[in-house]
Amino acid sequence: MSTVKRVTIRDVAGRAGVSVATVSRVLAGDYPVLAATRNKVMRAVRDLDYVPNAHARALSADRPGAIAIVVNTVAVPYYAYIAQGVEEQAAREGRLSLICTTGGDTGRELSIVQLLREQRAEAVILVGSVVVDEEYRKRMTEYAHSLAAAGSRLVLCGRPPLEEGGPALVVGFDNAGGAHAVTSHLLSAGHRRILYLGSRPGHSTSDSRVAGYRSALAGYGVAADPTLEVEGEFSRAAGYAAMTTRLSSGPVDFTAIFAGNDLVAAGAIQALRERGLRVPDDMSIVGYDDVPPSVDLGLTTVHLPHDELGRTAVRMALGRDGSGPTVLGTHIVVRDSVRPITVR
């Protein structure tokens, strides 16, 4: 079976009757070349159907590198919206953006960062919650230093810093503040037995939200009840399963639910409906993130500036914004999922 020979830059140079260096300059477009020479080179490119080696061009020292974003998954709106913000800003800056997924595996995340360093990515943006142990912190800090030494930057987006004085940049949002505000919204409506659904001990995002929930209870003089904090993943299926289990375990001893995110809230609402409980007539519920399906459900939730998080991360990586930690604001979006009750 015959194989098709790959056309090389030397073939183009031979067809055009110029040097390889001249072909490279014409294709790069960043060096003055006579119009006649440029025309000969481009004619040879078309005739031979030559495709430049994008990998080699990306590794060229005088070309900007790629902006890489590393997320748990792109199947969840939270990550997808931030990735969109990164891509939009990277395009404005004339950079290619790459998206890598980890599936929540910290070992894979570390391997991806190492690979991106070897590929000379101009910036690596790590997004979202992470379980940070000492070994992870040590290795990621080492990678941050090696990225900086290679002229790249590590940006932590929506996650805590690595260490004091480390080279990683940090951009986040007022996670605990948003949780405090939306819990206070329920408390101001008279609710005192508020179920927190979707606790993930050890995960930075969940821990901050639980902290905000507890601080709001304390502010209203309500003692935190550990039995009202239910563990679960940040997914619709997990919200449905946890709510179903809770409703089946005995009398309903709460009047409101704070779901760890909007997907958890959607699953919980499905479980409530299957038990004949209406939102908000029989049960009030709030979420977090302000992503689909919150609008369709009429869900009161905390709005995150997803796009701006991504754009800010890119600007910081490229030195367009400050190098200090940046915290973006959150706010409550009030819809139709909370009913005031009378405090007895």
mmCIF file of N, CA and C in Angstrom, residues 14 23 32 78 96 99-100 103-104 107 127 172 175 177 189 197 220 231 247 258 265 297-298 310 314:
data_model
loop_
_atom_site.group_PDB
_atom_site.id
_atom_site.type_symbol
_atom_site.label_atom_id
_atom_site.label_comp_id
_atom_site.label_asym_id
_atom_site.label_seq_id
_atom_site.Cartn_x
_atom_site.Cartn_y
_atom_site.Cartn_z
ATOM 1 N N GLY A 14 11.977 24.706 -2.600
ATOM 2 C CA GLY A 14 12.455 24.236 -3.902
ATOM 3 C C GLY A 14 11.541 24.669 -5.019
ATOM 4 N N VAL A 23 11.017 31.187 3.056
ATOM 5 C CA VAL A 23 9.667 30.641 3.169
ATOM 6 C C VAL A 23 9.148 30.845 4.594
ATOM 7 N N PRO A 32 10.114 41.778 6.590
ATOM 8 C CA PRO A 32 9.908 42.373 5.258
ATOM 9 C C PRO A 32 10.466 41.481 4.143
ATOM 10 N N TYR A 78 -20.870 25.741 35.244
ATOM 11 C CA TYR A 78 -19.915 26.548 36.005
ATOM 12 C C TYR A 78 -18.557 26.600 35.304
ATOM 13 N N LEU A 96 -4.109 31.556 21.293
ATOM 14 C CA LEU A 96 -4.893 30.343 21.177
ATOM 15 C C LEU A 96 -5.215 29.852 22.579
ATOM 16 N N ILE A 99 -8.278 23.796 26.246
ATOM 17 C CA ILE A 99 -9.059 23.346 27.392
ATOM 18 C C ILE A 99 -8.667 21.915 27.728
ATOM 19 N N CYS A 100 -8.289 21.694 28.979
ATOM 20 C CA CYS A 100 -7.920 20.358 29.457
ATOM 21 C C CYS A 100 -8.845 19.994 30.617
ATOM 22 N N GLY A 103 -11.355 15.445 35.307
ATOM 23 C CA GLY A 103 -12.279 14.521 35.936
ATOM 24 C C GLY A 103 -12.211 14.550 37.450
ATOM 25 N N GLY A 104 -11.649 15.627 38.001
ATOM 26 C CA GLY A 104 -11.522 15.747 39.445
ATOM 27 C C GLY A 104 -10.344 14.995 40.035
ATOM 28 N N GLY A 107 -4.078 14.036 40.661
ATOM 29 C CA GLY A 107 -2.876 13.505 40.023
ATOM 30 C C GLY A 107 -2.837 13.839 38.552
ATOM 31 N N VAL A 127 -9.025 25.991 37.385
ATOM 32 C CA VAL A 127 -10.346 26.493 37.774
ATOM 33 C C VAL A 127 -11.038 25.562 38.753
ATOM 34 N N GLY A 172 -10.616 35.153 42.280
ATOM 35 C CA GLY A 172 -11.736 34.390 42.794
ATOM 36 C C GLY A 172 -12.969 35.257 42.955
ATOM 37 N N ASN A 175 -17.069 33.782 47.640
ATOM 38 C CA ASN A 175 -17.811 32.537 47.766
ATOM 39 C C ASN A 175 -18.553 32.453 49.099
ATOM 40 N N GLY A 177 -19.125 34.910 51.129
ATOM 41 C CA GLY A 177 -20.041 36.046 51.238
ATOM 42 C C GLY A 177 -21.358 35.783 50.534
ATOM 43 N N ALA A 189 -36.631 35.677 55.847
ATOM 44 C CA ALA A 189 -37.991 35.256 55.484
ATOM 45 C C ALA A 189 -38.616 34.415 56.594
ATOM 46 N N LEU A 197 -27.646 21.262 51.581
ATOM 47 C CA LEU A 197 -27.598 20.047 50.779
ATOM 48 C C LEU A 197 -26.425 20.107 49.798
ATOM 49 N N TYR A 220 -27.819 35.400 63.077
ATOM 50 C CA TYR A 220 -29.221 35.469 63.475
ATOM 51 C C TYR A 220 -29.470 34.754 64.807
ATOM 52 N N GLU A 231 -24.124 15.660 53.151
ATOM 53 C CA GLU A 231 -23.037 15.553 52.180
ATOM 54 C C GLU A 231 -23.546 15.091 50.823
ATOM 55 N N LEU A 247 -35.937 12.698 52.668
ATOM 56 C CA LEU A 247 -37.392 12.709 52.796
ATOM 57 C C LEU A 247 -37.940 11.352 53.235
ATOM 58 N N PHE A 258 -30.827 25.084 51.397
ATOM 59 C CA PHE A 258 -29.757 25.783 50.686
ATOM 60 C C PHE A 258 -28.982 24.696 49.945
ATOM 61 N N ALA A 265 -29.818 21.808 43.448
ATOM 62 C CA ALA A 265 -31.175 22.316 43.690
ATOM 63 C C ALA A 265 -32.170 21.686 42.724
ATOM 64 N N LEU A 297 -36.546 27.053 36.660
ATOM 65 C CA LEU A 297 -37.102 26.610 37.935
ATOM 66 C C LEU A 297 -37.580 27.770 38.805
ATOM 67 N N GLY A 298 -37.311 29.001 38.362
ATOM 68 C CA GLY A 298 -37.645 30.158 39.195
ATOM 69 C C GLY A 298 -36.865 30.157 40.487
ATOM 70 N N GLY A 310 -13.066 34.347 33.981
ATOM 71 C CA GLY A 310 -12.190 33.857 32.924
ATOM 72 C C GLY A 310 -11.396 34.970 32.279
ATOM 73 N N VAL A 314 -7.098 35.686 32.393
ATOM 74 C CA VAL A 314 -6.220 35.874 31.226
ATOM 75 C C VAL A 314 -5.483 37.195 31.324
#
